[in-house]
Tab-separated table of C-alpha atoms and ligand atoms in Angstrom:
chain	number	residue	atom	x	y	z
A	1	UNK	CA	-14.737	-37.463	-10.993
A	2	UNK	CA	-17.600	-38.973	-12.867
A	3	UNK	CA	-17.474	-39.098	-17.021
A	4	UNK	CA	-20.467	-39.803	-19.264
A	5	UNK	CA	-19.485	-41.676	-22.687
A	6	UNK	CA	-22.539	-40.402	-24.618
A	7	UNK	CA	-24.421	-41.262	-27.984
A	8	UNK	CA	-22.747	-44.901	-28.130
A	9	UNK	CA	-24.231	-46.919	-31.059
A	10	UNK	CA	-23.341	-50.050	-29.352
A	11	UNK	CA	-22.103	-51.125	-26.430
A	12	UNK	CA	-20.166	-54.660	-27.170
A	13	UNK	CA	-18.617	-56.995	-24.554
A	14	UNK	CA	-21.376	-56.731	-21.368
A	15	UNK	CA	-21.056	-59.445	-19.161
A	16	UNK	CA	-22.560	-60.371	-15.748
A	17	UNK	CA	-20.324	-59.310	-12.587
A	18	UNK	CA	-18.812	-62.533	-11.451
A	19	UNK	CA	-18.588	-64.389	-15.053
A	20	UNK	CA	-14.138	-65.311	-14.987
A	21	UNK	CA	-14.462	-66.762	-18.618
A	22	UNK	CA	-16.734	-68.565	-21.227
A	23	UNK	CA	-16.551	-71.702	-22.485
A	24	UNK	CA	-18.460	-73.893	-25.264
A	25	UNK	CA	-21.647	-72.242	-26.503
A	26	UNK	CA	-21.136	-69.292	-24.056
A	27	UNK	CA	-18.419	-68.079	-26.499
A	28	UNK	CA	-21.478	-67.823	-28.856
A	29	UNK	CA	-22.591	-65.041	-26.382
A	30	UNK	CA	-22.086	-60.944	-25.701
A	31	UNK	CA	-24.107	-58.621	-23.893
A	32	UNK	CA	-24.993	-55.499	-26.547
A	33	UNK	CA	-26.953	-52.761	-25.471
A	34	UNK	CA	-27.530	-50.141	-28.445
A	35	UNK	CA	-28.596	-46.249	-28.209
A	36	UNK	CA	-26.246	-46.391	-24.881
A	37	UNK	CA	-24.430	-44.062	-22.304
A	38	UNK	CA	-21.445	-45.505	-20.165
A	39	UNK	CA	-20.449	-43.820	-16.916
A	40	UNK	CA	-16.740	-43.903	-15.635
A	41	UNK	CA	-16.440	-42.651	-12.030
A	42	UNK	CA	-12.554	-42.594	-11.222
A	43	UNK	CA	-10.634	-45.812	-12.781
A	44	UNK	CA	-14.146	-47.842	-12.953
A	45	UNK	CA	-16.856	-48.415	-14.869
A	46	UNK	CA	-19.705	-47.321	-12.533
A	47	UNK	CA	-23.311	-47.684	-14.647
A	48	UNK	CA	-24.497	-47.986	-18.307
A	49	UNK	CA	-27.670	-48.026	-19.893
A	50	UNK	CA	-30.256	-46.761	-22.694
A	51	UNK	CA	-30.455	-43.578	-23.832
A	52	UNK	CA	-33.475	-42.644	-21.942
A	53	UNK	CA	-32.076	-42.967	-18.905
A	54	UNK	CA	-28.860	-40.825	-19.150
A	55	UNK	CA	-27.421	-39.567	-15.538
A	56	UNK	CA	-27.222	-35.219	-15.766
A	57	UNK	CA	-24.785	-35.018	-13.105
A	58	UNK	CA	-21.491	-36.154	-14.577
A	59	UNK	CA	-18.522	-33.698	-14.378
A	60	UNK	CA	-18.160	-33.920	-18.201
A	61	UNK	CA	-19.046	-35.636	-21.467
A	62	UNK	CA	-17.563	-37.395	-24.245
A	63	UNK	CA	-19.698	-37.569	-27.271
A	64	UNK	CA	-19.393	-40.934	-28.794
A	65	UNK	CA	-20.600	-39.820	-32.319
A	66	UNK	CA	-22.546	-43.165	-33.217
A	67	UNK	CA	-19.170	-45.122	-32.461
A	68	UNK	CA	-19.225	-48.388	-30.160
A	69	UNK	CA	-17.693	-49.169	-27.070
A	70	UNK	CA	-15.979	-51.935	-25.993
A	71	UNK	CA	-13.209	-53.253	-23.560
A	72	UNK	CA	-9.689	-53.378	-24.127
A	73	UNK	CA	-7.973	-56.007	-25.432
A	74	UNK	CA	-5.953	-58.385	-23.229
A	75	UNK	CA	-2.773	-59.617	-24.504
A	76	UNK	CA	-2.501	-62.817	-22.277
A	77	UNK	CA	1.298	-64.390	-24.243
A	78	UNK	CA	3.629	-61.826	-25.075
A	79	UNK	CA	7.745	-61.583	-25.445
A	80	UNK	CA	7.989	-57.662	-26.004
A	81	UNK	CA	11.152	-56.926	-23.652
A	82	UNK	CA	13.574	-58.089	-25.652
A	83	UNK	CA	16.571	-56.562	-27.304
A	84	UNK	CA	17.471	-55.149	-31.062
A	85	UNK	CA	15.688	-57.491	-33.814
A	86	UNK	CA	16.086	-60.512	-35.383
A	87	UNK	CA	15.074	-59.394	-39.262
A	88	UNK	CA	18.669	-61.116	-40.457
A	89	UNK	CA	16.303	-64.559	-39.660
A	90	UNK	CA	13.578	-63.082	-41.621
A	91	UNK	CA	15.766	-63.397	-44.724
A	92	UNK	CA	16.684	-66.893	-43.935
A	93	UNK	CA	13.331	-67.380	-43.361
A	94	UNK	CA	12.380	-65.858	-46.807
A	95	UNK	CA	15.039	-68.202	-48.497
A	96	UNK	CA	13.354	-71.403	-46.738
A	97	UNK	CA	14.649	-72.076	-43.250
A	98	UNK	CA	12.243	-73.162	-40.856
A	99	UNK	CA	11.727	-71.844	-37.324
A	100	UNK	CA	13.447	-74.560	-35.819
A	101	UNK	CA	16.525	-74.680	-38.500
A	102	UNK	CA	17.928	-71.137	-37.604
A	103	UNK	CA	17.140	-72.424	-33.774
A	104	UNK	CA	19.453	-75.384	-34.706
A	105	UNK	CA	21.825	-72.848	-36.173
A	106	UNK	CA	22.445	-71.294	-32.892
A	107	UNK	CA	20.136	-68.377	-33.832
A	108	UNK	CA	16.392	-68.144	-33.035
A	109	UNK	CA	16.170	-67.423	-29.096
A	110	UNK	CA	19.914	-67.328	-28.248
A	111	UNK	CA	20.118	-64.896	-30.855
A	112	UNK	CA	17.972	-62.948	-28.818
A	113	UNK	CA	20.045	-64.099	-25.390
A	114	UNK	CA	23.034	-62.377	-26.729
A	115	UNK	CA	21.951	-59.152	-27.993
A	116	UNK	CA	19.835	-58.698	-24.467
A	117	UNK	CA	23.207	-59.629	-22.346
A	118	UNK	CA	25.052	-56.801	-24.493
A	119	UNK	CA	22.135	-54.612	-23.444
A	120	UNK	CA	21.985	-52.530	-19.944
A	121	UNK	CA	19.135	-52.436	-17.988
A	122	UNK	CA	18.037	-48.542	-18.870
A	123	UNK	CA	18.212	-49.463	-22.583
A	124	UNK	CA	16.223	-52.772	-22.286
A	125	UNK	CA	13.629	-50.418	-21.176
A	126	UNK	CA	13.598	-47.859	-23.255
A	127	UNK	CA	13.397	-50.190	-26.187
A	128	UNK	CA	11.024	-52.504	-24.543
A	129	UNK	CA	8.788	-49.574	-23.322
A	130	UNK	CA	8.124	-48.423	-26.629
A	131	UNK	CA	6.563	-51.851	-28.022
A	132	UNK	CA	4.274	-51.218	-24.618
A	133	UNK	CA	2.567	-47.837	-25.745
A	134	UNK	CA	2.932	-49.319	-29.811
A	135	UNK	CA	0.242	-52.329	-28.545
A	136	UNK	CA	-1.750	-49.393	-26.298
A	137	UNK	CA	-1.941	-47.291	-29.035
A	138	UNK	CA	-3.927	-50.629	-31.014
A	139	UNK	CA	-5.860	-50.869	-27.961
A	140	UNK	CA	-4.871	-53.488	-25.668
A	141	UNK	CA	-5.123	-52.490	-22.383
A	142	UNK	CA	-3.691	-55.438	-20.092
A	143	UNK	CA	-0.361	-57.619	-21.003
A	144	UNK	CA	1.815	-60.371	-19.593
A	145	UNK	CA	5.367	-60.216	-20.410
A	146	UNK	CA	7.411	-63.454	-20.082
A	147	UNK	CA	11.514	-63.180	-19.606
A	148	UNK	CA	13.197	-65.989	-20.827
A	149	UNK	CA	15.620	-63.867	-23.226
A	150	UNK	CA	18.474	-63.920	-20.576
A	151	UNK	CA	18.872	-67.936	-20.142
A	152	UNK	CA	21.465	-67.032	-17.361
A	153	UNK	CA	20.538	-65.736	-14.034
A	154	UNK	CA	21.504	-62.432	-14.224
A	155	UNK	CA	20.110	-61.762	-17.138
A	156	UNK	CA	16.898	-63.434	-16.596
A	157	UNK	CA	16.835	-61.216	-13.663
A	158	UNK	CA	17.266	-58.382	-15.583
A	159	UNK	CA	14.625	-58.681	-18.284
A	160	UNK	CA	11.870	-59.044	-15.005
A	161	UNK	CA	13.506	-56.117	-13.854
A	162	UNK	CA	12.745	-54.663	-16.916
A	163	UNK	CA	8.842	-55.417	-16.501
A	164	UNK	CA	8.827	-54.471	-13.115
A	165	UNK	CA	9.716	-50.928	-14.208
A	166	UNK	CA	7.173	-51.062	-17.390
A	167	UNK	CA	4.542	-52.328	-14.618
A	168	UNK	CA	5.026	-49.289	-12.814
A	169	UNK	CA	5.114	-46.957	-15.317
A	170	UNK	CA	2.558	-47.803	-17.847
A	171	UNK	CA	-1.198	-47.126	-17.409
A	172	UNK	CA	-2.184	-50.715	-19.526
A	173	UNK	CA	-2.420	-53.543	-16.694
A	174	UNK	CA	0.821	-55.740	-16.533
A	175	UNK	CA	1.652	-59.453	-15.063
A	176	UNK	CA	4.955	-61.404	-15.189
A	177	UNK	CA	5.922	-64.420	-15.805
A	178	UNK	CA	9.305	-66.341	-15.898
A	179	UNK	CA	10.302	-67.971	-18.879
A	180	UNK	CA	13.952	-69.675	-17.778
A	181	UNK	CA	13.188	-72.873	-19.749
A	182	UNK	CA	12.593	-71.169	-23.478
A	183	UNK	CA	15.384	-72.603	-24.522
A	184	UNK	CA	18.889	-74.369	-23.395
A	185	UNK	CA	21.308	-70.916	-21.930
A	186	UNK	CA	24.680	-71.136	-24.570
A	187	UNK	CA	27.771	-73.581	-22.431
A	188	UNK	CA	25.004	-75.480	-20.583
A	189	UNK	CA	24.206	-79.351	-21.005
A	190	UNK	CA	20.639	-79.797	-20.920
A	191	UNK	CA	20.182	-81.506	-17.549
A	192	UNK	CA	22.667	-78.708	-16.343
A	193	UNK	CA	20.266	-76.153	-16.950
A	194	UNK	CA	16.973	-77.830	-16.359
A	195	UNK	CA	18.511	-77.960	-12.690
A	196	UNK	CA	19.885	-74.189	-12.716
A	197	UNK	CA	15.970	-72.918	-13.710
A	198	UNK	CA	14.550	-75.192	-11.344
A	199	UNK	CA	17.286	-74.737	-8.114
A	200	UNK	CA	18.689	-71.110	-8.570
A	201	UNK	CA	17.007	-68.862	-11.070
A	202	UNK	CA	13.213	-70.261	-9.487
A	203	UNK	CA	14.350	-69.481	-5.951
A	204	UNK	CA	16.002	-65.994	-7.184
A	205	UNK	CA	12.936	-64.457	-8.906
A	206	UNK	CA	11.015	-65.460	-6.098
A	207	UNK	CA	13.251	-64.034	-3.826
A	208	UNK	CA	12.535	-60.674	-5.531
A	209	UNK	CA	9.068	-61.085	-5.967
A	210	UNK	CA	9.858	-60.418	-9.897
A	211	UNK	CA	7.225	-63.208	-11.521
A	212	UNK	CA	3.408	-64.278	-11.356
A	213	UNK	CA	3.805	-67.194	-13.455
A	214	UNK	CA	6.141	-69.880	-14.498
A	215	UNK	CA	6.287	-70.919	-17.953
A	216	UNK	CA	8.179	-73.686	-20.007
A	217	UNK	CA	8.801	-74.062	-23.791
A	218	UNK	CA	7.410	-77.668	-23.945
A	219	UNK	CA	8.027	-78.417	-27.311
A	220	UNK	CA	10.385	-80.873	-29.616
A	221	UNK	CA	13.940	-79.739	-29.585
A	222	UNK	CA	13.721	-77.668	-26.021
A	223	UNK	CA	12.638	-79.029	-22.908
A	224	UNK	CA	10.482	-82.514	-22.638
A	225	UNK	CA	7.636	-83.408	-20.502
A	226	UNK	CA	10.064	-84.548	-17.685
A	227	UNK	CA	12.166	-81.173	-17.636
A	228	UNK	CA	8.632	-79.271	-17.591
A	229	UNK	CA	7.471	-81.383	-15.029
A	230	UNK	CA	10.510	-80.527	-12.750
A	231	UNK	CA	10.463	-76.952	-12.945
A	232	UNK	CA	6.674	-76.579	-12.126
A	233	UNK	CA	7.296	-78.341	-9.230
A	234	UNK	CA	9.883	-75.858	-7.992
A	235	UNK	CA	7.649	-73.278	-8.982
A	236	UNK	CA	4.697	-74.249	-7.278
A	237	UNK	CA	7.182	-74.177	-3.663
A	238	UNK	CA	7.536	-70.718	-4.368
A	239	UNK	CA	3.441	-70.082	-5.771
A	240	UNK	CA	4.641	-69.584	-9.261
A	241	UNK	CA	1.300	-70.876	-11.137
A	242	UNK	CA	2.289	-72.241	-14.779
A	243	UNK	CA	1.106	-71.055	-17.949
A	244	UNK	CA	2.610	-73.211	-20.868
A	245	UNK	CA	3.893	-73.308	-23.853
A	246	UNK	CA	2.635	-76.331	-25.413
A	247	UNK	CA	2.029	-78.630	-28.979
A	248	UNK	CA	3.586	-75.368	-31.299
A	249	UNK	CA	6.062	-77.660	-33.320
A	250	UNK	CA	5.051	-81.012	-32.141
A	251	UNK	CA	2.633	-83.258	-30.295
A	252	UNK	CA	4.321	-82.625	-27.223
A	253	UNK	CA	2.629	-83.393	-24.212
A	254	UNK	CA	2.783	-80.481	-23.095
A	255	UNK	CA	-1.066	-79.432	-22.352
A	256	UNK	CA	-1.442	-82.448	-19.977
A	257	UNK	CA	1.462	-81.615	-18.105
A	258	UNK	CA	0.114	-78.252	-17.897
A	259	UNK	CA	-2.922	-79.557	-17.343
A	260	UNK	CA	-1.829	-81.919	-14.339
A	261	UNK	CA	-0.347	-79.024	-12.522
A	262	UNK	CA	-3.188	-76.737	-12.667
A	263	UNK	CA	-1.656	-74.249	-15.512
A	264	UNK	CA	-3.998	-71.213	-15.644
A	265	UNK	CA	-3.149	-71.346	-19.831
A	266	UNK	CA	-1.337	-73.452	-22.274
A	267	UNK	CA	-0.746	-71.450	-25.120
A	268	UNK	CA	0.032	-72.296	-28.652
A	269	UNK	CA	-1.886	-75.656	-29.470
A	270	UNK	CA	-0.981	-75.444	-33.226
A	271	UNK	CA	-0.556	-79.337	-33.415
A	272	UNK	CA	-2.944	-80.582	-31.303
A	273	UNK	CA	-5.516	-84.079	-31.280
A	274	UNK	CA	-7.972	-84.997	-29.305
A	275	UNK	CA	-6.578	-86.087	-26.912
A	276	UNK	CA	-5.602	-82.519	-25.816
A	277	UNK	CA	-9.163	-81.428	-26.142
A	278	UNK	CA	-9.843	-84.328	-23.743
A	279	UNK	CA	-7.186	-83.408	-21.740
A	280	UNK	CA	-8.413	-79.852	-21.342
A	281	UNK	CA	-12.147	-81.129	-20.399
A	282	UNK	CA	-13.885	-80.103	-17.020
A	283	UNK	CA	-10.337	-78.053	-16.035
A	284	UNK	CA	-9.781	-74.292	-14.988
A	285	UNK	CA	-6.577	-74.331	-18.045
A	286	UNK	CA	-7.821	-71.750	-20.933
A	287	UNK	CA	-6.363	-73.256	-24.371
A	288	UNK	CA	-4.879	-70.298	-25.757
A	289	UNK	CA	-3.937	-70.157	-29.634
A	290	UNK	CA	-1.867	-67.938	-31.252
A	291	UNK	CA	-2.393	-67.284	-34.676
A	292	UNK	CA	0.597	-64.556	-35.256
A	293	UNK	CA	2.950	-67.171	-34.444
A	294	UNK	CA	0.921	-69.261	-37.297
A	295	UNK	CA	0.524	-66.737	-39.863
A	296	UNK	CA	4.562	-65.779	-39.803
A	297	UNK	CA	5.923	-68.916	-39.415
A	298	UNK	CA	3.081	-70.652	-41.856
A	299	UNK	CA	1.991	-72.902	-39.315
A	300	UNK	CA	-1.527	-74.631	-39.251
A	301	UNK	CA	-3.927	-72.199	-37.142
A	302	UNK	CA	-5.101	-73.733	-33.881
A	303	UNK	CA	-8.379	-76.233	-34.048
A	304	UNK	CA	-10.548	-73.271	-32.095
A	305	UNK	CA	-13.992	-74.290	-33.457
A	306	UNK	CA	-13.184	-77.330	-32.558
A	307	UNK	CA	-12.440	-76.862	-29.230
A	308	UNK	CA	-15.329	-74.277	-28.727
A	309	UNK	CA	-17.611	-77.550	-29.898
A	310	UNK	CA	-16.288	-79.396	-27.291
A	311	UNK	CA	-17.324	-77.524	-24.876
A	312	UNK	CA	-14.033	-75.641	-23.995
A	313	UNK	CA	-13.314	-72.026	-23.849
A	314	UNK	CA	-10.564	-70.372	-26.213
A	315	UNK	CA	-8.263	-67.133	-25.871
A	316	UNK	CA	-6.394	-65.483	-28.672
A	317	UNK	CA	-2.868	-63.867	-27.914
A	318	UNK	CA	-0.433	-61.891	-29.720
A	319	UNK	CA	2.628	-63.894	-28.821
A	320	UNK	CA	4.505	-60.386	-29.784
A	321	UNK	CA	8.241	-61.629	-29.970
A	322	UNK	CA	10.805	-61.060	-32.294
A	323	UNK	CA	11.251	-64.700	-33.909
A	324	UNK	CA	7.917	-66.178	-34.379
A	325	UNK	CA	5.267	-63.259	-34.139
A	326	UNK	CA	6.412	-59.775	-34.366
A	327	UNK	CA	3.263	-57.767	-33.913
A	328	UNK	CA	1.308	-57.263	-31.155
A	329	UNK	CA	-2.070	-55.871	-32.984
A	330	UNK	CA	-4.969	-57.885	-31.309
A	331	UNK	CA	-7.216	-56.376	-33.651
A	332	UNK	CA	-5.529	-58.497	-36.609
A	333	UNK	CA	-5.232	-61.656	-33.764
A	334	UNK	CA	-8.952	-61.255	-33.766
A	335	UNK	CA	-9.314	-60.723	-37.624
A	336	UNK	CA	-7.005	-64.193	-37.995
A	337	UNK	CA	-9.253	-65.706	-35.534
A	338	UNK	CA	-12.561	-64.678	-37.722
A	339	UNK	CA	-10.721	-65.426	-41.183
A	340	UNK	CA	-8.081	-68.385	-40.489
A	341	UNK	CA	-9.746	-69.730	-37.710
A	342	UNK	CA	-13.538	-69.215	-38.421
A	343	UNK	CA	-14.500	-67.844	-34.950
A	344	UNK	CA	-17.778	-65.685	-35.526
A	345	UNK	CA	-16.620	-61.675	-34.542
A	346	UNK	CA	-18.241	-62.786	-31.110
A	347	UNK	CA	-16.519	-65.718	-30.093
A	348	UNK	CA	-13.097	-64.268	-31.182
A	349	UNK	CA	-14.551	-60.978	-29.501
A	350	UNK	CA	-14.534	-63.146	-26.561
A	351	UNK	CA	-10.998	-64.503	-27.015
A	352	UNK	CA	-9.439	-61.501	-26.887
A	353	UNK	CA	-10.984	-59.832	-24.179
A	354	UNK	CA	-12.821	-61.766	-21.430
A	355	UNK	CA	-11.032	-65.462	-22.115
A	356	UNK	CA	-7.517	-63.337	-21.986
A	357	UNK	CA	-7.888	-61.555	-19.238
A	358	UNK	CA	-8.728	-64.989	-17.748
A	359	UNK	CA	-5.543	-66.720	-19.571
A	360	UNK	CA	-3.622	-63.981	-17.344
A	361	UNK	CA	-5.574	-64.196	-14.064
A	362	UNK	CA	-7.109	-60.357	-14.390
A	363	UNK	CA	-11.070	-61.039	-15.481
A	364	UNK	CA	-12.534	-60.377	-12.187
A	365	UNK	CA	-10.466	-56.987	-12.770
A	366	UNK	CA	-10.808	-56.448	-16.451
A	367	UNK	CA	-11.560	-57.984	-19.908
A	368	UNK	CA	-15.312	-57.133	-20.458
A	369	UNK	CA	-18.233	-54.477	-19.443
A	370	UNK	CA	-19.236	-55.116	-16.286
A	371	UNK	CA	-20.161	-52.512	-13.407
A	372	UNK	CA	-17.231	-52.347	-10.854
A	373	UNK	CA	-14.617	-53.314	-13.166
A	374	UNK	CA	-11.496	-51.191	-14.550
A	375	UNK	CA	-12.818	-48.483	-17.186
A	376	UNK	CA	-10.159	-49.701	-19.967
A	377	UNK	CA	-12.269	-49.012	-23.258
A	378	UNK	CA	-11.532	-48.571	-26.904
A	379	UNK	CA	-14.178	-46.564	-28.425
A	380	UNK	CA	-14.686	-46.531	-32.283
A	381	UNK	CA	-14.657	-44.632	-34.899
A	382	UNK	CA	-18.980	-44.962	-36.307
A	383	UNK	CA	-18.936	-48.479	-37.354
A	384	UNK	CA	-21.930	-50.663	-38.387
A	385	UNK	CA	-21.269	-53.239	-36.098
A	386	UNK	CA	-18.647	-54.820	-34.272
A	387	UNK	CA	-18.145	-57.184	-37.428
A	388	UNK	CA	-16.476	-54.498	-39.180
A	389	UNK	CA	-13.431	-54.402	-36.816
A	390	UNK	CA	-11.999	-57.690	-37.835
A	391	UNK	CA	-13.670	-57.607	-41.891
A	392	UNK	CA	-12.153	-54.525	-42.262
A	393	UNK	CA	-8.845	-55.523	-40.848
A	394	UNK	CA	-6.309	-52.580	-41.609
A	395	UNK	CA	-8.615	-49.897	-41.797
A	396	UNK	CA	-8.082	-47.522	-38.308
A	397	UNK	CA	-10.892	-48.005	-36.087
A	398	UNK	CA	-10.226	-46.898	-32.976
A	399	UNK	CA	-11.397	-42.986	-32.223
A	400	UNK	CA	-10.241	-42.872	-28.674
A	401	UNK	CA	-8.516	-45.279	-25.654
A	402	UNK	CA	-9.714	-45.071	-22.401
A	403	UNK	CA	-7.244	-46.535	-19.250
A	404	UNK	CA	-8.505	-46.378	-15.781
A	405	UNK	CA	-11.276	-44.061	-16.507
A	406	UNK	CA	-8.591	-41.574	-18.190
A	407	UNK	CA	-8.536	-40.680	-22.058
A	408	UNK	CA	-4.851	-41.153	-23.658
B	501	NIG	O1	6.084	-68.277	-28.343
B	501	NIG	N1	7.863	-70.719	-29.025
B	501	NIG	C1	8.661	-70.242	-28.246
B	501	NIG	N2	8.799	-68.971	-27.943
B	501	NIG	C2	8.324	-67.895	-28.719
B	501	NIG	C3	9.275	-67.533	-29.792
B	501	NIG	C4	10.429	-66.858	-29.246
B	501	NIG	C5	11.438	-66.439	-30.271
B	501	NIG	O2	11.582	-67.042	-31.331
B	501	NIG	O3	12.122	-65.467	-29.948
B	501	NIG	C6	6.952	-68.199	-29.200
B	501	NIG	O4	6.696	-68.359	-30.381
B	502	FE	FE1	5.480	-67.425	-26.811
């Protein structure tokens, strides 16, 4: 079944089969082809090109009315199955506790722990599944989902569980990854439960198959360089690669532990010097920032121009959770990148689709324009220019969302 995307004013978001990510002055770079057709043959993206030369055998034809056409966005750093809401915080937060006072309180993430072990499985789901199609609806296309809500075995096994089922049921592209060390499970001693992530709940989810990556909350006041550099090592036994979180309330240390065990992303990077940047130099990691997490908690926005200058690549993630970040529009991630962050519209472009899907392992599969690739595709409402999406940051833009090759 071939389908013919017609009368596109732009097509945004080309790259070359066989470009993984872009880095440096490559971020400074998009292939655009205007007056444009796109063919979709089943799930993929099968030719595109100028007006003139237009194929006449496709089954059917969408008429793009003058709107553009780009990929999907990839939400690389995302908490969405979690249970009920945390908006009591939001008032503390509002009266002038910081992130890591209501964590001190006992609230924050074990807040979160206890609502999801009150929660059964079918529920988790249901509540879970409809923050998926909220984020497909604002056109992201591909998402990783972390656990690390359950800080017990069980549980932990229950929120991958949980993305198993969304995996399988949801058209938008989904990996896993297991968050055991986001913070210390309530009745544990630290060293207790650094051992139960790395020597039970590791060998469990493996067991299962239930995770694609490992990740750990290396940060002040949760797990240290040492703890971080235990559990990688169990998860690399069992081919868990890490992904990190790293340098969000403190200089942490945790991007060159990352770094040292080959994490595909270390995500976060609000307090960062450069010593990170040198850190991250001539390696396959993918700095990803997160500037939800520093617009709601009023946290300095990631250095990404100045990583970009030194020659590294940058990806921009939603961090969707219901403590630090609870939104999952990558539109507005991009429009924070461009406003608080100062990325052109190309370079945060670039972080949110290519450099994501790389931050997740899935840009040979997705996260640009390319022939052969997944047909996942927002196409706009007429815009000027791809500017407008992130300068005109609440208007609606998106006219229709395309996931392997089908309209929703
Ligand atoms: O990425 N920083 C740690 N974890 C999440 C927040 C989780 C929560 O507060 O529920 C984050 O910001
Ligand atoms: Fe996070």
């Amino acid at each position: 079944m071939k389908t013919c995307i017609k009368h596109i004013r732009e097509i945004v978001g080309i790259v070359p089969e066989g470009v993984l990510r872009k880095q440096g002055h490559e971020m400074n770079e998009t292939g655009v082809l205007h007056d444009a057709w796109l063919l979709i043959d089943g799930d993929r993206i099968a030719a595109f090109g100028p007006k003139a030369e237009m194929p006449t055998d496709a089954d059917s034809y969408i008429d793009a009315e003058d709107g553009l056409l780009m990929p999907s966005f990839c939400d690389s750093h995302t908490h969405i199955v979690y249970a009920g809401s945390r908006e009591g915080e939001f008032i503390d937060k509002i009266n002038g506790l910081s992130y890591e006072e209501i964590a001190r309180r006992g609230g924050g993430i074990l807040n979160s722990a206890d609502r999801l072990h009150e929660t059964t499985e079918d529920e988790l789901y249901e509540q879970s599944m409809a923050r998926v199609n909220e984020m497909i609806s604002k056109g992201t296309g591909a998402m990783e989902i972390k656990s690390g809500y359950g800080l017990r075995t069980e549980d932990e096994l229950k929120m991958l569980r949980v993305i198993r089922r969304i995996r399988e049921h949801t058209p938008a592209l989904v990996r896993s990854t297991f968050l055991g060390a986001h913070a210390i499970g309530r009745g544990y001693k630290h060293d207790e439960y650094v051992r139960l992530v790395a020597e039970e709940m590791i060998p469990a989810v493996a067991k299962e198959g239930l995770a694609d990556f490992v990740d750990v909350f290396c940060d002040e006041g949760f797990f240290t360089v040492e703890d971080t550099n235990l559990i990688l090592l169990a998860g690399e036994q069992y081919g868990l690669r890490p992904k990190i979180h790293a340098n969000e309330l403190a200089v942490s240390g945790g991007v060159q532990v990352g770094v040292k065990h080959k994490a595909l992303s270390v995500d976060h990077l609000e307090k960062t010097t450069d010593a990170e940047i040198e850190a991250l130099r001539g390696t396959n990691t993918m700095p990803t920032m997160l500037p939800g997490s520093s617009f709601f908690l009023g946290l300095p926005y990631g250095r990404a121009k100045e990583f970009i200058e030194a020659g590294l690549g940058v990806a921009l993630a939603s961090d969707y959770n219901p403590g630090s970040s609870p939104s999952g529009d990558m539109r507005f991630v991009m429009a924070m990148g461009c406003i608080r962050m100062r990325l052109t519209t190309v370079q945060a472009l670039n972080a949110v689709t290519l450099n994501s899907a790389y931050a997740m392992g899935v840009s040979d599969e997705l996260g640009s324009i390319t022939v052969g690739k997944r047909a996942n595709l927002i196409l706009t409402r007429p815009l000027n220019s791809l500017t407008m999406i992130p300068y005109m940051y609440q208007t609606p833009f998106i006219k229709q969302i395309i996931l392997n090759g089908k309209l929703l």
